[in-house]
CSV table of C-alpha atoms and ligand atoms in Angstrom, one decimal:
chain,number,residue,atom,x,y,z
A,1,MET,CA,50.7,-64.1,-1.7
A,2,LYS,CA,52.9,-62.5,0.5
A,3,ILE,CA,51.0,-59.5,3.1
A,4,VAL,CA,53.2,-57.8,5.3
A,5,ALA,CA,51.5,-55.4,7.9
A,6,ILE,CA,53.5,-52.7,8.9
A,7,ILE,CA,52.0,-51.4,12.3
A,8,GLY,CA,53.3,-48.0,13.9
A,9,SER,CA,51.3,-47.6,17.0
A,10,PRO,CA,53.4,-47.5,20.6
A,11,HIS,CA,50.7,-49.9,21.8
A,12,GLY,CA,51.4,-52.5,18.6
A,13,MET,CA,48.6,-54.8,18.1
A,14,ALA,CA,47.0,-54.2,21.2
A,15,GLY,CA,45.6,-50.9,20.7
A,16,ASN,CA,43.0,-49.4,18.7
A,17,THR,CA,44.8,-49.2,15.5
A,18,GLY,CA,45.8,-52.6,16.1
A,19,ARG,CA,42.1,-53.9,16.5
A,20,LEU,CA,41.2,-52.1,13.0
A,21,LEU,CA,44.4,-53.8,11.6
A,22,GLU,CA,42.8,-57.1,12.5
A,23,GLU,CA,39.5,-56.7,10.6
A,24,VAL,CA,41.7,-55.8,7.5
A,25,LEU,CA,43.8,-59.0,8.2
A,26,THR,CA,40.7,-60.8,8.3
A,27,GLY,CA,39.6,-59.8,5.1
A,28,VAL,CA,43.6,-60.9,3.9
A,29,GLU,CA,43.5,-63.9,4.9
A,30,GLN,CA,39.8,-64.7,3.6
A,31,GLY,CA,41.5,-63.6,0.1
A,32,GLY,CA,44.0,-66.0,0.5
A,33,GLY,CA,47.3,-64.2,1.7
A,34,GLU,CA,49.9,-65.1,3.9
A,35,ILE,CA,50.2,-62.3,6.6
A,36,GLU,CA,53.4,-60.9,8.8
A,37,VAL,CA,52.8,-58.2,11.1
A,38,ILE,CA,55.7,-56.0,11.9
A,39,SER,CA,55.1,-53.8,15.1
A,40,ILE,CA,57.8,-51.1,14.9
A,41,PRO,CA,57.5,-49.9,18.1
A,42,GLU,CA,58.8,-53.6,19.4
A,43,MET,CA,61.8,-52.7,17.3
A,44,ARG,CA,64.2,-50.3,16.8
A,45,VAL,CA,64.4,-48.0,13.8
A,46,GLU,CA,66.2,-44.8,14.1
A,47,PRO,CA,65.3,-41.8,12.6
A,48,CYS,CA,67.3,-40.8,9.5
A,49,LYS,CA,70.3,-39.1,9.9
A,50,SER,CA,70.4,-37.3,6.3
A,51,CYS,CA,74.2,-39.2,5.5
A,52,ASP,CA,73.1,-39.6,2.1
A,53,ILE,CA,75.2,-42.9,2.4
A,54,CYS,CA,72.1,-45.4,1.0
A,55,HIS,CA,72.0,-43.2,-2.2
A,56,ASN,CA,75.6,-44.4,-2.5
A,57,THR,CA,75.9,-47.9,-1.5
A,58,GLY,CA,72.2,-49.4,-1.2
A,59,SER,CA,71.7,-50.0,2.2
A,60,CYS,CA,71.6,-47.9,5.6
A,61,PRO,CA,74.6,-47.9,7.9
A,62,THR,CA,72.6,-47.3,11.1
A,63,ASP,CA,72.8,-50.7,13.2
A,64,ASP,CA,68.8,-51.4,13.8
A,65,ASN,CA,65.9,-53.1,12.2
A,66,PHE,CA,65.1,-51.1,9.2
A,67,GLU,CA,67.2,-52.8,6.4
A,68,MET,CA,65.6,-56.0,7.7
A,69,ILE,CA,62.1,-54.4,7.3
A,70,LYS,CA,63.1,-52.9,3.6
A,71,CYS,CA,63.9,-56.6,2.9
A,72,LYS,CA,60.4,-57.6,3.6
A,73,LEU,CA,59.2,-55.2,1.9
A,74,LEU,CA,61.2,-55.7,-1.5
A,75,ALA,CA,60.2,-59.3,-1.2
A,76,CYS,CA,56.1,-59.0,-0.4
A,77,ASP,CA,53.2,-58.5,-2.9
A,78,GLY,CA,51.2,-56.0,-0.6
A,79,PHE,CA,51.6,-54.5,2.2
A,80,ILE,CA,49.6,-52.5,4.8
A,81,LEU,CA,50.7,-49.2,6.7
A,82,ALA,CA,48.8,-48.9,10.2
A,83,SER,CA,49.3,-45.8,12.0
A,84,PRO,CA,47.3,-43.8,14.7
A,85,ASN,CA,46.6,-39.6,14.0
A,86,TYR,CA,49.1,-38.6,15.9
A,87,ILE,CA,49.0,-34.3,15.7
A,88,HIS,CA,47.4,-34.6,12.0
A,89,SER,CA,49.9,-36.9,10.7
A,90,VAL,CA,51.2,-40.8,11.8
A,91,THR,CA,53.4,-41.4,14.9
A,92,ALA,CA,57.1,-40.8,15.0
A,93,GLN,CA,58.0,-44.4,14.8
A,94,MET,CA,56.1,-44.5,11.7
A,95,LYS,CA,57.6,-41.5,10.2
A,96,ALA,CA,61.0,-42.9,10.9
A,97,LEU,CA,60.1,-45.8,8.9
A,98,PHE,CA,59.1,-42.9,6.0
A,99,ASP,CA,62.3,-41.3,6.7
A,100,ARG,CA,64.4,-44.2,6.5
A,101,SER,CA,62.7,-45.3,2.9
A,102,VAL,CA,64.3,-42.6,1.1
A,103,GLY,CA,66.5,-44.7,-0.7
A,104,ILE,CA,63.3,-46.8,-1.9
A,105,ILE,CA,62.0,-43.9,-3.0
A,106,HIS,CA,64.5,-42.5,-5.3
A,107,LEU,CA,64.6,-45.9,-7.1
A,108,VAL,CA,60.6,-46.2,-6.8
A,109,GLU,CA,61.9,-50.0,-5.8
A,110,LEU,CA,58.0,-51.1,-4.6
A,111,GLU,CA,56.7,-50.5,-8.2
A,112,GLY,CA,54.2,-53.8,-9.1
A,113,LYS,CA,53.3,-53.9,-5.3
A,114,TYR,CA,49.8,-52.9,-3.6
A,115,GLY,CA,49.5,-51.3,-0.8
A,116,ALA,CA,46.7,-50.1,2.0
A,117,VAL,CA,46.2,-48.2,5.0
A,118,VAL,CA,44.7,-48.3,8.3
A,119,GLU,CA,44.4,-45.4,10.7
A,120,THR,CA,42.7,-44.3,13.8
A,121,SER,CA,42.3,-41.4,15.8
A,122,GLY,CA,40.4,-40.0,18.8
A,123,SER,CA,38.6,-37.2,16.7
A,124,GLY,CA,37.2,-38.8,14.0
A,125,ASP,CA,39.9,-37.0,11.8
A,126,ASP,CA,40.8,-39.3,9.5
A,127,GLU,CA,40.8,-38.3,6.0
A,128,ALA,CA,44.4,-36.6,5.6
A,129,VAL,CA,46.1,-39.0,7.7
A,130,VAL,CA,44.9,-42.1,5.5
A,131,ARG,CA,45.7,-39.9,2.1
A,132,TYR,CA,49.1,-39.2,3.4
A,133,MET,CA,49.8,-42.9,3.8
A,134,GLU,CA,48.6,-43.6,0.3
A,135,ARG,CA,50.5,-40.7,-0.5
A,136,PHE,CA,53.7,-42.7,0.6
A,137,ILE,CA,52.6,-46.3,-1.0
A,138,ASN,CA,52.6,-44.1,-4.4
A,139,THR,CA,56.1,-42.6,-3.6
A,140,VAL,CA,57.7,-45.8,-2.9
A,141,GLY,CA,55.9,-47.0,-6.5
A,142,ALA,CA,53.4,-49.2,-5.1
A,143,GLN,CA,50.0,-48.7,-5.6
A,144,SER,CA,47.1,-48.1,-2.6
A,145,ALA,CA,44.0,-50.4,-3.2
A,146,GLY,CA,42.9,-47.9,-0.4
A,147,GLY,CA,42.8,-47.0,3.0
A,148,ILE,CA,40.4,-47.1,6.1
A,149,GLY,CA,39.7,-44.5,9.0
A,150,SER,CA,37.8,-44.5,12.2
A,151,GLY,CA,37.7,-42.2,15.3
A,152,MET,CA,37.4,-44.0,18.5
A,153,ALA,CA,34.4,-44.7,20.7
A,154,GLY,CA,36.6,-46.4,23.5
A,155,PHE,CA,39.4,-48.2,24.2
A,156,ARG,CA,39.2,-50.5,21.2
A,157,THR,CA,35.9,-50.2,20.0
A,158,PHE,CA,34.5,-47.8,17.3
A,159,PRO,CA,31.2,-45.8,16.3
A,160,GLU,CA,28.9,-48.1,13.9
A,161,GLU,CA,31.4,-50.8,14.5
A,162,ALA,CA,30.0,-53.8,12.6
A,163,THR,CA,29.9,-51.5,9.4
A,164,LEU,CA,33.4,-50.9,9.7
A,165,PHE,CA,34.7,-53.9,10.5
A,166,ALA,CA,32.7,-55.4,7.0
A,167,LYS,CA,34.5,-52.4,5.4
A,168,ALA,CA,38.0,-53.4,6.5
A,169,ASN,CA,37.6,-57.1,5.9
A,170,GLU,CA,36.5,-55.7,2.5
A,171,LEU,CA,39.4,-53.4,2.0
A,172,GLY,CA,41.8,-56.9,3.1
A,173,ARG,CA,40.1,-58.9,0.5
A,174,GLU,CA,40.5,-56.2,-2.4
A,175,LEU,CA,44.4,-55.8,-1.4
A,176,CYS,CA,44.6,-59.9,-2.0
A,177,LEU,CA,42.3,-58.8,-5.6
A,178,SER,CA,44.5,-56.2,-6.5
A,179,VAL,CA,47.6,-58.2,-6.3
A,180,GLN,CA,45.8,-61.5,-7.9
A,181,GLU,CA,44.7,-59.2,-11.2
A,182,LYS,CA,47.4,-56.8,-11.5
A,183,ARG,CA,45.4,-54.1,-11.0
A,184,HIS,CA,45.7,-50.6,-12.5
A,185,PHE,CA,44.9,-47.3,-10.8
A,186,PRO,CA,45.3,-45.0,-13.4
A,187,GLU,CA,45.6,-41.8,-11.5
A,188,GLN,CA,48.0,-43.5,-9.5
A,189,ASP,CA,49.5,-44.5,-12.7
A,190,ALA,CA,50.5,-41.4,-13.6
A,191,TYR,CA,51.5,-40.2,-10.4
A,192,ARG,CA,54.0,-42.8,-10.2
A,193,ASN,CA,55.4,-42.6,-13.9
A,194,ALA,CA,55.9,-38.5,-13.3
A,195,PHE,CA,57.8,-39.2,-9.7
A,196,LYS,CA,59.8,-42.0,-11.3
A,197,ALA,CA,60.8,-39.5,-14.0
A,198,ARG,CA,61.8,-37.0,-11.6
A,199,MET,CA,63.5,-39.2,-9.5
A,200,GLN,CA,65.5,-41.0,-12.4
A,201,SER,CA,66.7,-37.1,-13.3
A,202,LEU,CA,67.8,-36.3,-9.3
A,203,VAL,CA,69.7,-39.6,-9.3
A,204,GLU,CA,71.5,-38.5,-13.1
A,205,TYR,CA,72.0,-34.8,-11.8
A,206,ARG,CA,74.0,-36.3,-8.2
A,207,LYS,CA,75.3,-39.5,-10.1
A,208,ASN,CA,78.9,-39.1,-8.7
A,209,GLU,CA,78.0,-39.1,-5.2
A,210,TRP,CA,74.7,-41.4,-5.4
A,211,VAL,CA,76.7,-44.3,-7.5
A,212,TYR,CA,74.7,-47.1,-6.0
A,213,GLU,CA,71.5,-45.5,-7.3
A,214,SER,CA,73.3,-44.5,-10.5
A,215,LYS,CA,73.9,-47.9,-11.3
A,216,TYR,CA,70.7,-49.1,-10.2
A,217,TRP,CA,68.9,-46.8,-12.9
A,218,GLU,CA,71.3,-47.6,-16.0
A,219,THR,CA,70.6,-50.9,-15.5
A,220,ARG,CA,66.7,-51.2,-14.9
A,221,SER,CA,64.5,-52.2,-17.1
A,222,GLN,CA,61.5,-49.8,-17.6
B,1,FMN,C1,50.6,-38.0,21.0
B,1,FMN,C2,49.1,-38.2,20.7
B,1,FMN,C3,48.4,-37.2,19.6
B,1,FMN,C4,47.2,-37.3,19.3
B,1,FMN,N1,46.8,-36.5,18.2
B,1,FMN,C5,46.1,-36.9,17.8
B,1,FMN,C6,45.1,-35.9,16.7
B,1,FMN,O1,45.7,-34.9,15.9
B,1,FMN,N2,43.8,-35.8,16.2
B,1,FMN,C7,42.9,-36.8,17.0
B,1,FMN,O2,42.2,-37.2,16.0
B,1,FMN,N3,43.6,-37.8,17.8
B,1,FMN,C8,44.9,-37.7,18.3
B,1,FMN,N4,45.2,-38.8,19.2
B,1,FMN,C9,44.7,-40.0,19.5
B,1,FMN,C10,44.9,-41.0,18.8
B,1,FMN,O3,44.8,-41.1,17.5
B,1,FMN,C11,43.8,-42.5,19.2
B,1,FMN,O4,43.2,-42.3,20.4
B,1,FMN,C12,44.4,-43.6,18.5
B,1,FMN,O5,43.2,-44.3,18.1
B,1,FMN,C13,45.2,-44.4,19.1
B,1,FMN,O6,45.6,-45.9,18.8
B,1,FMN,P1,46.2,-46.8,19.3
B,1,FMN,O7,45.6,-47.3,20.5
B,1,FMN,O8,46.6,-47.8,18.2
B,1,FMN,O9,47.7,-46.2,19.8
B,1,FMN,C14,46.5,-38.7,19.8
B,1,FMN,C15,47.0,-39.3,20.7
B,1,FMN,C16,48.3,-39.6,21.1
B,1,FMN,C17,48.8,-40.3,22.4
């Protein structure tokens, strides 16, 4: 079972978010997952230029690491998104990855996979950013096994750390169990099915320009 962890903190695994992610990954190991960590700031993921070429051809013409990350997402069983709270949202690095995923989103291409979310903040204002990343997981078609967020107490330390880390370990194990048991989360299923219908009709409407995506939906078994 392959689990890809994507971290968008400029500090990579060396910061607060990396520390909390480590604990989730301990749970993934306990659950039998094989882990690959992708640190976006150590790569190049440019912002989306809104050229629409990915919709027509199936790949992004920007020459950077996005297509490689996309391949890893398409090949994994589960993935983790980890970002600090930057002004009530994710970092620009993580947002660039989200925006570049617009082709994956039109095809709801990660259906059948599972995700989980890790977030840290200065203030403890975590919920909205965790929910935002979980919504991204649903938008690409995957189901979220859960999310964890925490304010920091200092450099790589957190309030009530033992309890937090136990929850983080559990989240990693839950992600693996979700993959193994092919769990269903009914509310997320409903969201995905409605979103999928919307994306299919959007692509149908633009079928002359978005040739790759239109062919994809014609041949995809539901
Ligand atoms: C540019 C920037 C914006 C931030 N915005 C917020 C914010 O809106 N709310 C908050 O609680 N913390 C905010 N923080 C604090 C970080 O979320 C927090 O320190 C986090 O744990 C950093 O994680 P890292 O060590 O993995 O980078 C911000 C930090 C930076 C550098």
